[in-house]
PDB file of C-alpha atoms and ligand atoms in Angstrom:
ATOM      1  CA  MET L  15       0.000   0.000   0.000  1.00  0.00           C
ATOM      2  CA  ARG L  16       1.287   3.454  -0.863  1.00  0.00           C
ATOM      3  CA  ILE L  17       0.646   6.216   1.635  1.00  0.00           C
ATOM      4  CA  THR L  18       1.767   9.679   0.645  1.00  0.00           C
ATOM      5  CA  ARG L  19       2.477  12.003   3.485  1.00  0.00           C
ATOM      6  CA  ALA L  20       2.161  15.747   3.252  1.00  0.00           C
ATOM      7  CA  ALA L  21       5.572  17.337   3.063  1.00  0.00           C
ATOM      8  CA  GLY L  22       5.231  19.237   6.319  1.00  0.00           C
ATOM      9  CA  ALA L  23       6.420  22.808   6.133  1.00  0.00           C
ATOM     10  CA  PHE L  24       7.139  22.371   2.462  1.00  0.00           C
ATOM     11  CA  ALA L  25       3.667  21.306   1.407  1.00  0.00           C
ATOM     12  CA  GLY L  26       2.840  22.855  -1.928  1.00  0.00           C
ATOM     13  CA  ILE L  27       6.335  22.362  -3.281  1.00  0.00           C
ATOM     14  CA  ALA L  28       6.974  19.333  -5.463  1.00  0.00           C
ATOM     15  CA  ILE L  29       9.025  17.708  -2.719  1.00  0.00           C
ATOM     16  CA  ALA L  30       9.598  13.996  -2.418  1.00  0.00           C
ATOM     17  CA  ALA L  31       6.928  12.597  -0.193  1.00  0.00           C
ATOM     18  CA  LEU L  32       7.684   9.249   1.312  1.00  0.00           C
ATOM     19  CA  ALA L  33       5.420   6.385   2.045  1.00  0.00           C
ATOM     20  CA  LEU L  34       7.084   5.632   5.335  1.00  0.00           C
ATOM     21  CA  ALA L  35       4.537   3.068   6.406  1.00  0.00           C
ATOM     22  CA  GLY L  36       5.795   0.686   3.772  1.00  0.00           C
ATOM     23  CA  CYS L  37       9.495   1.133   4.310  1.00  0.00           C
ATOM     24  CA  ASN L  38      10.248  -1.208   7.124  1.00  0.00           C
ATOM     25  CA  SER L  39       8.113  -4.168   6.385  1.00  0.00           C
ATOM     26  CA  GLY L  40       8.774  -7.069   4.126  1.00  0.00           C
ATOM     27  CA  SER L  41      12.026  -8.710   3.254  1.00  0.00           C
ATOM     28  CA  PRO L  42      15.249  -6.867   2.481  1.00  0.00           C
ATOM     29  CA  THR L  43      15.407  -5.804  -1.127  1.00  0.00           C
ATOM     30  CA  SER L  44      18.582  -5.693  -3.095  1.00  0.00           C
ATOM     31  CA  PRO L  45      19.442  -2.070  -3.836  1.00  0.00           C
ATOM     32  CA  GLY L  46      19.286  -0.490  -7.233  1.00  0.00           C
ATOM     33  CA  GLY L  47      16.767  -2.673  -9.003  1.00  0.00           C
ATOM     34  CA  ASP L  48      18.038  -4.138 -12.230  1.00  0.00           C
ATOM     35  CA  ALA L  49      21.790  -3.837 -12.236  1.00  0.00           C
ATOM     36  CA  GLU L  50      21.763  -4.766 -15.901  1.00  0.00           C
ATOM     37  CA  THR L  51      21.407  -1.760 -18.151  1.00  0.00           C
ATOM     38  CA  GLU L  52      19.931  -3.603 -21.105  1.00  0.00           C
ATOM     39  CA  GLY L  53      16.585  -1.876 -20.693  1.00  0.00           C
ATOM     40  CA  ASP L  54      18.110   1.568 -20.980  1.00  0.00           C
ATOM     41  CA  ASP L  55      17.987   1.500 -24.753  1.00  0.00           C
ATOM     42  CA  ALA L  56      14.278   1.906 -24.389  1.00  0.00           C
ATOM     43  CA  LEU L  57      14.684   4.925 -22.104  1.00  0.00           C
ATOM     44  CA  TRP L  58      17.123   6.990 -24.174  1.00  0.00           C
ATOM     45  CA  GLU L  59      19.168   6.915 -27.336  1.00  0.00           C
ATOM     46  CA  VAL L  60      22.817   7.760 -27.777  1.00  0.00           C
ATOM     47  CA  ALA L  61      22.953  10.957 -29.848  1.00  0.00           C
ATOM     48  CA  SER L  62      25.231  11.206 -32.856  1.00  0.00           C
ATOM     49  CA  ASP L  63      27.046  14.162 -34.426  1.00  0.00           C
ATOM     50  CA  VAL L  64      26.751  16.274 -31.289  1.00  0.00           C
ATOM     51  CA  SER L  65      28.463  19.624 -31.155  1.00  0.00           C
ATOM     52  CA  LEU L  66      28.367  22.009 -28.237  1.00  0.00           C
ATOM     53  CA  GLU L  67      29.789  25.326 -29.275  1.00  0.00           C
ATOM     54  CA  GLY L  68      31.558  27.196 -26.487  1.00  0.00           C
ATOM     55  CA  SER L  69      31.693  24.383 -23.904  1.00  0.00           C
ATOM     56  CA  PRO L  70      35.221  23.823 -22.553  1.00  0.00           C
ATOM     57  CA  THR L  71      33.980  20.648 -20.841  1.00  0.00           C
ATOM     58  CA  PHE L  72      32.627  19.207 -24.090  1.00  0.00           C
ATOM     59  CA  ASP L  73      35.894  20.112 -25.834  1.00  0.00           C
ATOM     60  CA  ALA L  74      37.794  18.108 -23.196  1.00  0.00           C
ATOM     61  CA  ILE L  75      35.355  15.198 -23.564  1.00  0.00           C
ATOM     62  CA  THR L  76      35.805  15.204 -27.339  1.00  0.00           C
ATOM     63  CA  GLU L  77      39.576  15.383 -27.006  1.00  0.00           C
ATOM     64  CA  ARG L  78      39.767  12.309 -24.755  1.00  0.00           C
ATOM     65  CA  ASP L  79      36.820  10.567 -26.439  1.00  0.00           C
ATOM     66  CA  GLY L  80      35.221   9.720 -23.124  1.00  0.00           C
ATOM     67  CA  ILE L  81      33.261  11.176 -20.239  1.00  0.00           C
ATOM     68  CA  VAL L  82      34.288  11.271 -16.592  1.00  0.00           C
ATOM     69  CA  VAL L  83      31.329  11.421 -14.217  1.00  0.00           C
ATOM     70  CA  GLY L  84      31.411  12.032 -10.479  1.00  0.00           C
ATOM     71  CA  VAL L  85      28.961   9.852  -8.536  1.00  0.00           C
ATOM     72  CA  LYS L  86      28.153   8.283  -5.187  1.00  0.00           C
ATOM     73  CA  GLU L  87      28.450   4.527  -4.874  1.00  0.00           C
ATOM     74  CA  ASP L  88      27.124   3.697  -1.412  1.00  0.00           C
ATOM     75  CA  GLN L  89      23.582   5.087  -1.729  1.00  0.00           C
ATOM     76  CA  PRO L  90      21.091   2.340  -2.665  1.00  0.00           C
ATOM     77  CA  ASN L  91      18.590   3.266  -5.406  1.00  0.00           C
ATOM     78  CA  LEU L  92      20.432   6.550  -6.100  1.00  0.00           C
ATOM     79  CA  GLY L  93      24.134   5.942  -6.674  1.00  0.00           C
ATOM     80  CA  PHE L  94      25.294   2.421  -5.948  1.00  0.00           C
ATOM     81  CA  LEU L  95      28.127   0.077  -6.916  1.00  0.00           C
ATOM     82  CA  ASP L  96      27.422  -3.622  -6.452  1.00  0.00           C
ATOM     83  CA  ALA L  97      30.751  -4.973  -5.229  1.00  0.00           C
ATOM     84  CA  THR L  98      29.927  -8.478  -6.441  1.00  0.00           C
ATOM     85  CA  THR L  99      28.793  -7.734  -9.988  1.00  0.00           C
ATOM     86  CA  ASN L 100      30.653  -4.413 -10.341  1.00  0.00           C
ATOM     87  CA  GLU L 101      27.439  -2.929 -11.769  1.00  0.00           C
ATOM     88  CA  ARG L 102      26.458   0.640 -11.034  1.00  0.00           C
ATOM     89  CA  SER L 103      22.825   1.467 -10.533  1.00  0.00           C
ATOM     90  CA  GLY L 104      20.493   4.117  -9.237  1.00  0.00           C
ATOM     91  CA  PHE L 105      18.467   7.146 -10.207  1.00  0.00           C
ATOM     92  CA  ASP L 106      21.481   9.498 -10.221  1.00  0.00           C
ATOM     93  CA  VAL L 107      23.657   7.050 -12.149  1.00  0.00           C
ATOM     94  CA  ASP L 108      20.982   6.754 -14.829  1.00  0.00           C
ATOM     95  CA  ILE L 109      20.606  10.544 -14.964  1.00  0.00           C
ATOM     96  CA  ALA L 110      24.381  10.695 -15.531  1.00  0.00           C
ATOM     97  CA  ARG L 111      24.141   8.023 -18.274  1.00  0.00           C
ATOM     98  CA  TRP L 112      21.259   9.872 -19.940  1.00  0.00           C
ATOM     99  CA  ILE L 113      23.314  13.096 -20.040  1.00  0.00           C
ATOM    100  CA  ALA L 114      26.294  11.179 -21.469  1.00  0.00           C
ATOM    101  CA  ALA L 115      24.071   9.660 -24.156  1.00  0.00           C
ATOM    102  CA  SER L 116      22.772  13.123 -25.069  1.00  0.00           C
ATOM    103  CA  LEU L 117      26.377  14.141 -25.642  1.00  0.00           C
ATOM    104  CA  GLY L 118      27.018  11.102 -27.843  1.00  0.00           C
ATOM    105  CA  TYR L 119      28.632   8.753 -25.314  1.00  0.00           C
ATOM    106  CA  ASP L 120      27.469   5.273 -24.373  1.00  0.00           C
ATOM    107  CA  GLU L 121      28.190   3.327 -21.170  1.00  0.00           C
ATOM    108  CA  ASP L 122      31.512   1.951 -22.454  1.00  0.00           C
ATOM    109  CA  LYS L 123      32.825   5.517 -22.811  1.00  0.00           C
ATOM    110  CA  ILE L 124      31.940   6.582 -19.263  1.00  0.00           C
ATOM    111  CA  GLU L 125      34.466   6.536 -16.458  1.00  0.00           C
ATOM    112  CA  TYR L 126      32.884   6.840 -13.011  1.00  0.00           C
ATOM    113  CA  LYS L 127      34.658   8.463 -10.087  1.00  0.00           C
ATOM    114  CA  ALA L 128      33.220   8.086  -6.598  1.00  0.00           C
ATOM    115  CA  ILE L 129      33.510  11.475  -4.917  1.00  0.00           C
ATOM    116  CA  ALA L 130      32.385  12.058  -1.329  1.00  0.00           C
ATOM    117  CA  SER L 131      30.137  15.000  -0.472  1.00  0.00           C
ATOM    118  CA  THR L 132      32.941  17.071   0.995  1.00  0.00           C
ATOM    119  CA  ASN L 133      35.148  16.777  -2.114  1.00  0.00           C
ATOM    120  CA  ARG L 134      32.576  17.597  -4.809  1.00  0.00           C
ATOM    121  CA  GLU L 135      33.229  21.271  -5.486  1.00  0.00           C
ATOM    122  CA  GLN L 136      36.996  20.752  -5.549  1.00  0.00           C
ATOM    123  CA  SER L 137      36.776  17.811  -7.964  1.00  0.00           C
ATOM    124  CA  ILE L 138      34.720  19.946 -10.359  1.00  0.00           C
ATOM    125  CA  VAL L 139      36.974  22.994  -9.981  1.00  0.00           C
ATOM    126  CA  ASN L 140      40.029  20.786 -10.603  1.00  0.00           C
ATOM    127  CA  GLY L 141      38.458  19.277 -13.714  1.00  0.00           C
ATOM    128  CA  ASP L 142      38.697  15.768 -12.228  1.00  0.00           C
ATOM    129  CA  VAL L 143      35.137  15.130 -13.427  1.00  0.00           C
ATOM    130  CA  ASP L 144      33.183  16.538 -16.379  1.00  0.00           C
ATOM    131  CA  TYR L 145      30.016  16.667 -14.319  1.00  0.00           C
ATOM    132  CA  TYR L 146      28.723  15.333 -11.010  1.00  0.00           C
ATOM    133  CA  VAL L 147      25.420  13.600 -10.335  1.00  0.00           C
ATOM    134  CA  GLY L 148      25.028  12.484  -6.720  1.00  0.00           C
ATOM    135  CA  THR L 149      22.324  13.841  -4.392  1.00  0.00           C
ATOM    136  CA  TYR L 150      23.957  17.234  -4.826  1.00  0.00           C
ATOM    137  CA  SER L 151      21.853  20.076  -3.436  1.00  0.00           C
ATOM    138  CA  ILE L 152      21.901  23.386  -5.272  1.00  0.00           C
ATOM    139  CA  THR L 153      23.039  26.072  -2.813  1.00  0.00           C
ATOM    140  CA  ASP L 154      24.197  29.659  -3.221  1.00  0.00           C
ATOM    141  CA  ASP L 155      27.353  28.815  -1.349  1.00  0.00           C
ATOM    142  CA  ARG L 156      28.290  26.065  -3.779  1.00  0.00           C
ATOM    143  CA  LYS L 157      27.354  28.292  -6.711  1.00  0.00           C
ATOM    144  CA  ASN L 158      30.260  30.517  -5.760  1.00  0.00           C
ATOM    145  CA  GLN L 159      32.582  27.761  -6.975  1.00  0.00           C
ATOM    146  CA  ILE L 160      30.598  25.759  -9.518  1.00  0.00           C
ATOM    147  CA  ASP L 161      27.405  25.863 -11.565  1.00  0.00           C
ATOM    148  CA  PHE L 162      24.380  23.575 -11.456  1.00  0.00           C
ATOM    149  CA  ALA L 163      22.030  22.318 -14.133  1.00  0.00           C
ATOM    150  CA  GLY L 164      18.593  21.367 -12.841  1.00  0.00           C
ATOM    151  CA  PRO L 165      17.040  20.872 -10.406  1.00  0.00           C
ATOM    152  CA  TYR L 166      16.102  17.355 -11.505  1.00  0.00           C
ATOM    153  CA  PHE L 167      14.795  16.060  -8.144  1.00  0.00           C
ATOM    154  CA  ILE L 168      13.538  17.508  -4.878  1.00  0.00           C
ATOM    155  CA  THR L 169      13.612  15.877  -1.465  1.00  0.00           C
ATOM    156  CA  GLY L 170      14.108  17.036   2.116  1.00  0.00           C
ATOM    157  CA  GLN L 171      16.224  16.328   5.164  1.00  0.00           C
ATOM    158  CA  GLY L 172      15.028  13.473   7.349  1.00  0.00           C
ATOM    159  CA  LEU L 173      16.066  11.186  10.180  1.00  0.00           C
ATOM    160  CA  LEU L 174      17.009   7.521  10.290  1.00  0.00           C
ATOM    161  CA  VAL L 175      16.901   5.819  13.694  1.00  0.00           C
ATOM    162  CA  ALA L 176      16.956   2.329  15.200  1.00  0.00           C
ATOM    163  CA  THR L 177      13.624   0.536  14.930  1.00  0.00           C
ATOM    164  CA  ASP L 178      13.299   0.602  18.746  1.00  0.00           C
ATOM    165  CA  SER L 179      14.279   4.292  19.077  1.00  0.00           C
ATOM    166  CA  THR L 180      12.032   6.785  20.852  1.00  0.00           C
ATOM    167  CA  ILE L 181      13.090   9.557  18.426  1.00  0.00           C
ATOM    168  CA  GLU L 182      10.075  10.363  16.268  1.00  0.00           C
ATOM    169  CA  SER L 183      11.167  13.602  14.621  1.00  0.00           C
ATOM    170  CA  GLU L 184      13.794  16.350  14.753  1.00  0.00           C
ATOM    171  CA  ASP L 185      11.908  17.769  17.766  1.00  0.00           C
ATOM    172  CA  ASP L 186      13.227  14.836  19.809  1.00  0.00           C
ATOM    173  CA  LEU L 187      16.891  15.675  19.131  1.00  0.00           C
ATOM    174  CA  SER L 188      18.690  16.920  22.233  1.00  0.00           C
ATOM    175  CA  ALA L 189      22.052  17.150  23.986  1.00  0.00           C
ATOM    176  CA  ASP L 190      21.646  13.410  24.692  1.00  0.00           C
ATOM    177  CA  THR L 191      21.247  12.298  21.086  1.00  0.00           C
ATOM    178  CA  THR L 192      24.232  12.077  18.756  1.00  0.00           C
ATOM    179  CA  VAL L 193      23.393  12.646  15.121  1.00  0.00           C
ATOM    180  CA  CYS L 194      25.609  11.438  12.287  1.00  0.00           C
ATOM    181  CA  SER L 195      25.920  12.899   8.805  1.00  0.00           C
ATOM    182  CA  ALA L 196      28.442  13.396   6.018  1.00  0.00           C
ATOM    183  CA  THR L 197      31.198  15.973   6.140  1.00  0.00           C
ATOM    184  CA  GLY L 198      30.508  18.934   3.885  1.00  0.00           C
ATOM    185  CA  SER L 199      26.795  18.171   3.489  1.00  0.00           C
ATOM    186  CA  THR L 200      23.866  20.537   3.859  1.00  0.00           C
ATOM    187  CA  PRO L 201      22.162  18.351   6.534  1.00  0.00           C
ATOM    188  CA  ILE L 202      25.100  18.470   8.950  1.00  0.00           C
ATOM    189  CA  GLN L 203      25.267  22.225   8.486  1.00  0.00           C
ATOM    190  CA  ASN L 204      21.550  22.494   9.224  1.00  0.00           C
ATOM    191  CA  ILE L 205      22.024  20.597  12.507  1.00  0.00           C
ATOM    192  CA  ARG L 206      24.947  22.818  13.490  1.00  0.00           C
ATOM    193  CA  ASP L 207      23.078  26.012  12.631  1.00  0.00           C
ATOM    194  CA  ASN L 208      19.632  25.199  13.959  1.00  0.00           C
ATOM    195  CA  TYR L 209      20.203  22.498  16.599  1.00  0.00           C
ATOM    196  CA  PRO L 210      23.479  23.718  18.152  1.00  0.00           C
ATOM    197  CA  ASP L 211      23.077  21.670  21.349  1.00  0.00           C
ATOM    198  CA  VAL L 212      22.834  18.371  19.483  1.00  0.00           C
ATOM    199  CA  PRO L 213      26.161  16.497  19.337  1.00  0.00           C
ATOM    200  CA  THR L 214      27.259  15.482  15.840  1.00  0.00           C
ATOM    201  CA  GLU L 215      29.437  12.746  14.431  1.00  0.00           C
ATOM    202  CA  GLU L 216      30.605  12.927  10.840  1.00  0.00           C
ATOM    203  CA  PHE L 217      32.116  10.641   8.246  1.00  0.00           C
ATOM    204  CA  ASP L 218      32.849  11.053   4.547  1.00  0.00           C
ATOM    205  CA  LEU L 219      30.197   8.468   3.655  1.00  0.00           C
ATOM    206  CA  TYR L 220      26.617   8.064   4.829  1.00  0.00           C
ATOM    207  CA  SER L 221      27.090   4.298   4.832  1.00  0.00           C
ATOM    208  CA  ALA L 222      29.608   4.771   7.674  1.00  0.00           C
ATOM    209  CA  CYS L 223      26.924   6.665   9.616  1.00  0.00           C
ATOM    210  CA  VAL L 224      24.493   3.805   8.967  1.00  0.00           C
ATOM    211  CA  ASP L 225      27.037   1.319  10.343  1.00  0.00           C
ATOM    212  CA  ALA L 226      27.438   3.532  13.429  1.00  0.00           C
ATOM    213  CA  LEU L 227      23.664   3.650  13.888  1.00  0.00           C
ATOM    214  CA  ILE L 228      23.327  -0.118  13.647  1.00  0.00           C
ATOM    215  CA  ASN L 229      26.263  -0.545  16.062  1.00  0.00           C
ATOM    216  CA  GLY L 230      24.576   1.847  18.482  1.00  0.00           C
ATOM    217  CA  THR L 231      27.380   4.425  18.592  1.00  0.00           C
ATOM    218  CA  VAL L 232      25.086   7.180  17.261  1.00  0.00           C
ATOM    219  CA  ASP L 233      21.364   7.750  17.838  1.00  0.00           C
ATOM    220  CA  ALA L 234      20.319   9.014  14.421  1.00  0.00           C
ATOM    221  CA  VAL L 235      21.557   9.560  10.891  1.00  0.00           C
ATOM    222  CA  THR L 236      20.423  12.670   9.107  1.00  0.00           C
ATOM    223  CA  THR L 237      20.448  13.436   5.421  1.00  0.00           C
ATOM    224  CA  ASP L 238      17.941  13.594   2.586  1.00  0.00           C
ATOM    225  CA  GLN L 239      14.958  11.273   3.044  1.00  0.00           C
ATOM    226  CA  ALA L 240      15.458   9.877  -0.452  1.00  0.00           C
ATOM    227  CA  ILE L 241      18.876   8.600   0.679  1.00  0.00           C
ATOM    228  CA  LEU L 242      17.715   7.368   4.086  1.00  0.00           C
ATOM    229  CA  ILE L 243      14.846   5.378   2.641  1.00  0.00           C
ATOM    230  CA  GLY L 244      17.332   3.346   0.589  1.00  0.00           C
ATOM    231  CA  TYR L 245      19.259   2.384   3.719  1.00  0.00           C
ATOM    232  CA  ALA L 246      16.081   1.588   5.658  1.00  0.00           C
ATOM    233  CA  ALA L 247      15.081  -0.802   2.873  1.00  0.00           C
ATOM    234  CA  GLN L 248      18.479  -2.522   3.152  1.00  0.00           C
ATOM    235  CA  TYR L 249      18.126  -3.164   6.901  1.00  0.00           C
ATOM    236  CA  PRO L 250      14.379  -3.173   7.596  1.00  0.00           C
ATOM    237  CA  ASP L 251      14.732  -5.042  10.886  1.00  0.00           C
ATOM    238  CA  ASP L 252      17.240  -2.584  12.329  1.00  0.00           C
ATOM    239  CA  ILE L 253      16.520   0.952  11.154  1.00  0.00           C
ATOM    240  CA  LYS L 254      13.608   3.164  10.083  1.00  0.00           C
ATOM    241  CA  VAL L 255      12.937   6.633   8.671  1.00  0.00           C
ATOM    242  CA  VAL L 256      10.912   8.886  10.999  1.00  0.00           C
ATOM    243  CA  GLY L 257       9.253  12.294  10.800  1.00  0.00           C
ATOM    244  CA  GLU L 258       8.622  14.659   7.918  1.00  0.00           C
ATOM    245  CA  PRO L 259      11.187  16.404   5.704  1.00  0.00           C
ATOM    246  CA  PHE L 260      12.550  19.459   7.524  1.00  0.00           C
ATOM    247  CA  SER L 261      14.426  21.149   4.696  1.00  0.00           C
ATOM    248  CA  GLU L 262      14.139  21.417   0.957  1.00  0.00           C
ATOM    249  CA  GLU L 263      16.972  19.823  -1.054  1.00  0.00           C
ATOM    250  CA  ARG L 264      16.951  20.513  -4.783  1.00  0.00           C
ATOM    251  CA  TYR L 265      19.320  18.222  -6.645  1.00  0.00           C
ATOM    252  CA  GLY L 266      21.413  19.642  -9.462  1.00  0.00           C
ATOM    253  CA  VAL L 267      24.121  18.403 -11.798  1.00  0.00           C
ATOM    254  CA  GLY L 268      27.422  19.946 -10.718  1.00  0.00           C
ATOM    255  CA  LEU L 269      29.345  21.624 -13.567  1.00  0.00           C
ATOM    256  CA  ALA L 270      32.397  23.766 -14.095  1.00  0.00           C
ATOM    257  CA  LYS L 271      31.566  27.379 -13.376  1.00  0.00           C
ATOM    258  CA  GLY L 272      30.908  29.390 -16.505  1.00  0.00           C
ATOM    259  CA  ASP L 273      30.228  26.433 -18.843  1.00  0.00           C
ATOM    260  CA  ASP L 274      26.899  27.933 -19.838  1.00  0.00           C
ATOM    261  CA  ALA L 275      26.661  25.874 -23.035  1.00  0.00           C
ATOM    262  CA  LEU L 276      26.774  22.571 -21.134  1.00  0.00           C
ATOM    263  CA  ARG L 277      24.404  23.875 -18.462  1.00  0.00           C
ATOM    264  CA  ALA L 278      21.879  24.974 -21.083  1.00  0.00           C
ATOM    265  CA  HIS L 279      22.253  21.634 -22.895  1.00  0.00           C
ATOM    266  CA  ILE L 280      21.472  19.638 -19.734  1.00  0.00           C
ATOM    267  CA  ASN L 281      18.631  21.968 -18.733  1.00  0.00           C
ATOM    268  CA  ASP L 282      17.090  21.534 -22.200  1.00  0.00           C
ATOM    269  CA  LEU L 283      17.501  17.766 -21.925  1.00  0.00           C
ATOM    270  CA  PHE L 284      15.600  17.769 -18.618  1.00  0.00           C
ATOM    271  CA  THR L 285      12.920  20.128 -19.903  1.00  0.00           C
ATOM    272  CA  GLU L 286      12.295  18.177 -23.080  1.00  0.00           C
ATOM    273  CA  GLY L 287      12.837  14.707 -21.635  1.00  0.00           C
ATOM    274  CA  GLY L 288       9.997  14.312 -19.184  1.00  0.00           C
ATOM    275  CA  ASP L 289       9.214  10.786 -20.361  1.00  0.00           C
ATOM    276  CA  VAL L 290      12.810   9.698 -19.953  1.00  0.00           C
ATOM    277  CA  TRP L 291      12.952  11.260 -16.491  1.00  0.00           C
ATOM    278  CA  GLN L 292       9.803   9.358 -15.540  1.00  0.00           C
ATOM    279  CA  GLY L 293      11.228   6.112 -16.903  1.00  0.00           C
ATOM    280  CA  ILE L 294      14.414   6.592 -14.875  1.00  0.00           C
ATOM    281  CA  PHE L 295      12.369   7.390 -11.772  1.00  0.00           C
ATOM    282  CA  ASP L 296      10.091   4.379 -12.193  1.00  0.00           C
ATOM    283  CA  LYS L 297      13.009   2.019 -12.793  1.00  0.00           C
ATOM    284  CA  ASN L 298      15.007   3.106  -9.752  1.00  0.00           C
ATOM    285  CA  LEU L 299      12.580   4.588  -7.247  1.00  0.00           C
ATOM    286  CA  GLY L 300       9.186   3.350  -8.401  1.00  0.00           C
ATOM    287  CA  ASP L 301       9.021   0.721  -5.651  1.00  0.00           C
ATOM    288  CA  SER L 302      10.763   2.776  -2.973  1.00  0.00           C
ATOM    289  CA  GLY L 303       7.721   4.530  -1.547  1.00  0.00           C
ATOM    290  CA  ILE L 304       9.029   7.907  -2.729  1.00  0.00           C
ATOM    291  CA  THR L 305       6.594   9.926  -4.791  1.00  0.00           C
ATOM    292  CA  VAL L 306       7.890  13.044  -6.491  1.00  0.00           C
ATOM    293  CA  GLU L 307       7.252  14.878  -9.719  1.00  0.00           C
ATOM    294  CA  GLN L 308       9.949  16.152 -12.015  1.00  0.00           C
ATOM    295  CA  PRO L 309      10.675  19.754 -11.015  1.00  0.00           C
ATOM    296  CA  ALA L 310      10.969  22.579 -13.544  1.00  0.00           C
ATOM    297  CA  VAL L 311      14.569  23.555 -14.283  1.00  0.00           C
ATOM    298  CA  ASP L 312      15.852  26.833 -12.966  1.00  0.00           C
ATOM    299  CA  ALA L 313      17.765  28.407 -15.837  1.00  0.00           C
ATOM    300  CA  TYR L 314      19.457  31.036 -13.699  1.00  0.00           C
TER     301      TYR L 314
HETATM  302  N1  LIG W  17      21.799  16.798  -0.620  1.00  0.00           N
HETATM  303  C1  LIG W  17      22.652  17.085   0.494  1.00  0.00           C
HETATM  304  C2  LIG W  17      23.932  17.746   0.053  1.00  0.00           C
HETATM  305  O1  LIG W  17      24.141  17.942  -1.115  1.00  0.00           O
HETATM  306  C3  LIG W  17      22.945  15.842   1.298  1.00  0.00           C
HETATM  307  C4  LIG W  17      23.302  14.632   0.490  1.00  0.00           C
HETATM  308  C5  LIG W  17      24.760  14.544   0.120  1.00  0.00           C
HETATM  309  O2  LIG W  17      25.630  14.844   0.964  1.00  0.00           O
HETATM  310  O3  LIG W  17      25.032  14.133  -1.005  1.00  0.00           O
HETATM  311  O4  LIG W  17      24.735  18.113   0.890  1.00  0.00           O
END
């Protein structure tokens, strides 16, 4: 059964609403859905004879005849690497593949680099990646260093706790509850700014926070609900998502600052590719309990 909750303070915005009632029942599901990408041909086509006048990033891609994409690889359903099969899967990974295809590059011409939250801006500034797709919130602060295409997804900060925890929402956080999040992320900053008495623990990866929660060394993990729901589905007997979203996180594709041609290209792709977006959503998040509509791009 799918129960859509109102998005709390952000009702009225096309924010990801989560069917929390369904998240912690049933058997563990393997993350990422179909690891095999054979169905993707039906979702998008690889473009041919692409040119992108005035894009330094596209010039570099053409020169090396390949694309380097920054991703996450420990976030089930969003950006995930299956260590056994070596397959990458998830909504963000497919968004990255779709962009590559629109530039004329198929899976065999994509090199993936796993970049933690705290290292994203620097990896883009350095030119280590051509673009980054990984639960990356558009913020003014980050826009000082890089540009964003999008948004392509909207969610909000939530809480993950042990199934037997008495924490029901952010209102239950206190000086006695340690909250874990990723270094350099918007959620940890929100806790520091707005819940200054709450002790924090931080790691580069959210999966390390999840391990700490299951081991009992922290009381909650906080980040975007769309991320947390993937972990809850991995360990339904141990952890659960609680409360309503208490921020708005608008995901963008991180790009080199000033590459307006590439930004406009990706924004146009999103604007014109609603069916593809929906196909990518259904494939990766359709069974997750998350309901969200494709947001309009913000061509700033
Ligand atoms: N969306 C938030 C951010 O960009 C949290 C998720 C993440 O760290 O990737 O900081």
